[in-house]
Short mmCIF file of C-alpha atoms and ligand atoms in Angstrom, two decimals:
data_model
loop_
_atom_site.label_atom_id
_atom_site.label_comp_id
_atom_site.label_asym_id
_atom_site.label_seq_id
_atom_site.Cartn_x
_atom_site.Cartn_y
_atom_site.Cartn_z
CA UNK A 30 40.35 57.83 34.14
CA UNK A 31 38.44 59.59 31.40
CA UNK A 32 38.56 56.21 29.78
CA UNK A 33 36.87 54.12 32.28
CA UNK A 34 34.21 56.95 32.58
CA UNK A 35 34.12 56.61 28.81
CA UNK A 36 33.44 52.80 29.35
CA UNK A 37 30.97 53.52 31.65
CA UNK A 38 28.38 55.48 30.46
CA UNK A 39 28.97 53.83 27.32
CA UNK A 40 27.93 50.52 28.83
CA UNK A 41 24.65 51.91 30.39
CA UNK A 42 23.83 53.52 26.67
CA UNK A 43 24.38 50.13 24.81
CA UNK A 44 22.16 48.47 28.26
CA UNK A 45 19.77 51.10 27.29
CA UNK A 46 19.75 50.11 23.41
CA UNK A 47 19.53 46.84 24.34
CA UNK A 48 16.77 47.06 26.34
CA UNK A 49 14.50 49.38 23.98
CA UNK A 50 15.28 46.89 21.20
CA UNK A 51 13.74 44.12 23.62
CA UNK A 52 10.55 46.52 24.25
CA UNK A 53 10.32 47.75 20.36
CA UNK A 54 9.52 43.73 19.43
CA UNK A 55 7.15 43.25 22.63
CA UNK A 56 5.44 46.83 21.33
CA UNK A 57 4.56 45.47 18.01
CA UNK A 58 3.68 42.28 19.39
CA UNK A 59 1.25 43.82 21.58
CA UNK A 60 -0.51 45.33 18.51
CA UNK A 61 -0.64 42.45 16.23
CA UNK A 62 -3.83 40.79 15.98
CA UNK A 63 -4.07 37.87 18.19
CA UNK A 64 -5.50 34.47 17.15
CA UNK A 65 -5.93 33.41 20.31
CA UNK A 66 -8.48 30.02 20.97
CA UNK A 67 -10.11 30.23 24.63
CA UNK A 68 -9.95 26.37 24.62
CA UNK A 69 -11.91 24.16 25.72
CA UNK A 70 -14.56 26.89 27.05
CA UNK A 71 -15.21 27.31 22.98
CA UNK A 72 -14.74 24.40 22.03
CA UNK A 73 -18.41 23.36 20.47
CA UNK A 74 -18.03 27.13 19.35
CA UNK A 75 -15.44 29.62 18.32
CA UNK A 76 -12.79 26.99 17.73
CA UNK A 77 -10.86 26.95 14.79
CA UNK A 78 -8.19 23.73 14.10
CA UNK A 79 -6.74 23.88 10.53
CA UNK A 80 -7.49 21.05 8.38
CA UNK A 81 -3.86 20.31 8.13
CA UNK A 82 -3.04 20.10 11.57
CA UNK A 83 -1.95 16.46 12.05
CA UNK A 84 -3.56 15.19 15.01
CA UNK A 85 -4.16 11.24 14.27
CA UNK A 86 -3.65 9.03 11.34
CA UNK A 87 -6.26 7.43 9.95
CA UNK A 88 -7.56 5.05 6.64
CA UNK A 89 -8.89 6.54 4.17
CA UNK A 90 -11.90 4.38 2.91
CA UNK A 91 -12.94 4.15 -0.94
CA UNK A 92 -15.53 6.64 -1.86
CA UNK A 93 -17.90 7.30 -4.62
CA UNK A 94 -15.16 9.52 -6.62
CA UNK A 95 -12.62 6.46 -6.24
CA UNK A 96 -14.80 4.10 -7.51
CA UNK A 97 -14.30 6.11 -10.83
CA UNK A 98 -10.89 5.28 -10.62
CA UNK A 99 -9.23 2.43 -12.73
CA UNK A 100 -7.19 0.83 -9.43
CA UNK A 101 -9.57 0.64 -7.58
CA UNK A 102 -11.87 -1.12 -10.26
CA UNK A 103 -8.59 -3.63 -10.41
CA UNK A 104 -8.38 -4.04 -7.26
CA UNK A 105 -11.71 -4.77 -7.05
CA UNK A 106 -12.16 -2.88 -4.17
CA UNK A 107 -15.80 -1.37 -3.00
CA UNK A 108 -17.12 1.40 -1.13
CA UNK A 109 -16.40 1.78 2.02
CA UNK A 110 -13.20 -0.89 1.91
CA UNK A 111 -9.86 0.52 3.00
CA UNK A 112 -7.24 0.76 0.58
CA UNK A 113 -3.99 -0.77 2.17
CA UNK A 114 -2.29 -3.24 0.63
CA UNK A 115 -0.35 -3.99 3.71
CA UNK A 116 2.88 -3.38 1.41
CA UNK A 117 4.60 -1.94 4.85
CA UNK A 118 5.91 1.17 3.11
CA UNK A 119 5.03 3.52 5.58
CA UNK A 120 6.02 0.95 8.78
CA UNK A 121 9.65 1.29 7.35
CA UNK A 122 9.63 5.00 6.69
CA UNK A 123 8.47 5.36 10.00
CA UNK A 124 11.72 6.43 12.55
CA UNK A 125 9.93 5.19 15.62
CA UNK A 126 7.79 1.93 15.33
CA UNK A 127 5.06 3.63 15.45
CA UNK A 128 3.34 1.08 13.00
CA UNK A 129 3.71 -2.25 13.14
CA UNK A 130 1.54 -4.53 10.43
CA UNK A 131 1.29 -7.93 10.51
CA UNK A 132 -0.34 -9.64 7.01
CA UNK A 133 -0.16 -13.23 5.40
CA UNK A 134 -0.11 -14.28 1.41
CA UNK A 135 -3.37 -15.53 -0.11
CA UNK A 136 -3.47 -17.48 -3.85
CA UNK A 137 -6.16 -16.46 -5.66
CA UNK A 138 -7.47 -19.95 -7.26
CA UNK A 139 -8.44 -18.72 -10.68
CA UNK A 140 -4.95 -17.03 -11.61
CA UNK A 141 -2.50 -18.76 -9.03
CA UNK A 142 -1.09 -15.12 -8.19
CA UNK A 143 -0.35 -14.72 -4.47
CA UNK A 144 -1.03 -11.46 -3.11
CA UNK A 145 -0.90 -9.75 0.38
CA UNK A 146 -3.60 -9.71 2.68
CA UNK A 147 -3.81 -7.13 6.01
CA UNK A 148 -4.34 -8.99 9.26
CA UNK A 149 -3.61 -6.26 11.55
CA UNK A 150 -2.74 -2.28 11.14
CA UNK A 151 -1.43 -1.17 14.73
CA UNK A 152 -0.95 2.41 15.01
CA UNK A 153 0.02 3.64 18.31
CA UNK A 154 -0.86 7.12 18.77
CA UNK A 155 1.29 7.82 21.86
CA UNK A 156 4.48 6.85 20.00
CA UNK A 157 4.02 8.79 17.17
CA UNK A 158 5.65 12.09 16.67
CA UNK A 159 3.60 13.46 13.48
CA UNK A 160 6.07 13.55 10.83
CA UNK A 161 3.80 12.38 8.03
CA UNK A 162 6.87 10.17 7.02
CA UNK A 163 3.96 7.37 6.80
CA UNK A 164 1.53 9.20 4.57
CA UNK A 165 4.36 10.32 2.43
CA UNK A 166 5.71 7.06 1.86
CA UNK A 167 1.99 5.30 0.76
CA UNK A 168 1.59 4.87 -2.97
CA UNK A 169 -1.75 3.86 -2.75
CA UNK A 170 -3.54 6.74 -0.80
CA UNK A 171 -4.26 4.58 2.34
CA UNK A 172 -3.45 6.51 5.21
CA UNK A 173 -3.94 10.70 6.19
CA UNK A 174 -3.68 12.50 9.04
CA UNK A 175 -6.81 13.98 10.64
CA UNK A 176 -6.98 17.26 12.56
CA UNK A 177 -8.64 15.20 15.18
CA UNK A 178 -6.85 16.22 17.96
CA UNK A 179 -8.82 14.90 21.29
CA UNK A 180 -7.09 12.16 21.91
CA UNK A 181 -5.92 12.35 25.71
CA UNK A 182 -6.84 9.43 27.89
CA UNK A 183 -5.77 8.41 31.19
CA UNK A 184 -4.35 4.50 30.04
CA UNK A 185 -1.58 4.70 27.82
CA UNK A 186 -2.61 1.62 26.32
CA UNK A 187 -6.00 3.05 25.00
CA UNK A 188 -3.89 5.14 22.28
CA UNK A 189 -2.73 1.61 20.80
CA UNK A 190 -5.01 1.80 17.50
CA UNK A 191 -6.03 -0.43 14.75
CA UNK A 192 -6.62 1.47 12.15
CA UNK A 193 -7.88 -1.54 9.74
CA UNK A 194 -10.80 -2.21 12.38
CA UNK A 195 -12.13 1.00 12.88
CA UNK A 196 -14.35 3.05 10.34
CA UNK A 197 -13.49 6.51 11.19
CA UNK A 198 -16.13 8.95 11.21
CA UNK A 199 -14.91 11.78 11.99
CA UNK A 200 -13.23 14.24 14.86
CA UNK A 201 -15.14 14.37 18.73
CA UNK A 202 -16.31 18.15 17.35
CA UNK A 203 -18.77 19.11 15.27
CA UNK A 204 -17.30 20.03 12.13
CA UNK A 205 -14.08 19.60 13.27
CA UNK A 206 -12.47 17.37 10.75
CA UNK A 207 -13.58 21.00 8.16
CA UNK A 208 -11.63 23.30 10.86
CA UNK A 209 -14.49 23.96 12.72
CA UNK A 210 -15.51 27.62 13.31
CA UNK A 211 -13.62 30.12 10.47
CA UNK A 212 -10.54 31.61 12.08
CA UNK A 213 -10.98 35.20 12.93
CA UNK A 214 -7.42 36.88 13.22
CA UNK A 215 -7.28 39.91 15.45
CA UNK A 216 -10.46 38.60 17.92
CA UNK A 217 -9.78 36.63 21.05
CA UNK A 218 -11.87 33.15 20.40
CA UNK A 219 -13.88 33.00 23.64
CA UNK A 220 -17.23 32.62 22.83
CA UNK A 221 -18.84 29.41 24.98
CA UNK A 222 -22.40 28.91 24.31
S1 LIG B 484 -0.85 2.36 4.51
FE1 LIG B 484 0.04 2.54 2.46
S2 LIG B 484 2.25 2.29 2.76
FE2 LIG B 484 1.24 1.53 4.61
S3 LIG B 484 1.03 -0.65 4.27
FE3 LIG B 484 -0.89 0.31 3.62
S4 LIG B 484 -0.61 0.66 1.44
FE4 LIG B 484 1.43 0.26 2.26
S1 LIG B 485 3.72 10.43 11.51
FE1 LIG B 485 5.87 9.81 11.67
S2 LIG B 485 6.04 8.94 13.72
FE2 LIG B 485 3.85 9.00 13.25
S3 LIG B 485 3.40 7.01 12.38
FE3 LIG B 485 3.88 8.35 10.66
S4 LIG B 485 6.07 8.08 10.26
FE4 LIG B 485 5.63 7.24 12.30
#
């Protein structure tokens, strides 16, 4: 008998534990600065999106600084011109198909050397799951990931991208593609006009 009552009040103490353990970590969460975004009513405001969040991939496109650079010049690539060599590194590395690139050989007539040319880049942004596997795999600095990350649309179909054929200007928000607003730990973002 005195050992069931031991058992008894013993299990209400350990319930108790148990439970102030569970309140102790909502406590301190309670307290801990928040960095919570009030999205979308801030979004032309307050709102912060780190540069590194992956939101879309995108080409990167030579620029001033890469014209500087001796494979580019050998390439004979100019500004503005996107840097794939359609070698379908990153469509292999990718797990899902995201990618699919279709290219055809071309002979230059002074050398006779065949080399690759990019017909299509499709990137389909509703397939992909972010992994960077892509970006990792490029050797020639071709592709990124943006922290562009507006892209919902009603037709599935309008998230089938080619990234070759568009000249990517930057995110839907000003300043976005810098992180937009600077991220203020501890304040509620919430700020709308
Ligand atoms: S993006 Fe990079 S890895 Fe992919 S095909 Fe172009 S050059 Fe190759
Ligand atoms: S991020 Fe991952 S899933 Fe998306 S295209 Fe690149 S490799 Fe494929």
């Amino acid at each position: 008998m005195e050992n069931k009552d031991k058992s008894y009040f013993q299990g209400i103490a350990d319930g108790m534990k148990t439970l102030a353990t569970g309140l102790k970590i909502t406590l301190k969460e309670y307290f801990t600065p928040k960095s919570t975004e009030q999205y979308p009513e801030n979004r032309k405001t307050t709102l912060h999106v780190s540069k590194r969040h992956r939101g879309r991939l995108v080409f990167k496109r030579v620029t001033e600084q890469d014209l500087a650079d001796s494979k580019i010049q050998a390439r004979g690539l100019q500004l503005g011109d996107y840097k794939c060599t359609a070698c379908t590194m990153c469509e292999k590395s990718c797990p899902n198909d995201t990618i699919k690139i279709t290219s055809h050989m071309e002979e230059n007539p002074e050398t006779g050397r065949k080399k690759k040319v990019l017909d299509d880049y499709q990137y389909d942004l509703g397939d992909c799951m972010f992994c960077q596997l892509c970006v990792n795999a490029c050797n020639f600095d071709a592709i990124e990931f943006t922290n562009d990350f507006e892209n919902a649309v009603f037709d599935r179909s309008k998230l089938v991208l080619h990234l070759d054929k568009e000249v990517y200007k930057g995110g839907s928000l000003p300043n976005l593609i810098d992180g937009g607003a600077p991220l203020e730990i501890g304040k509620f973002n919430t700020k709308t006009k």
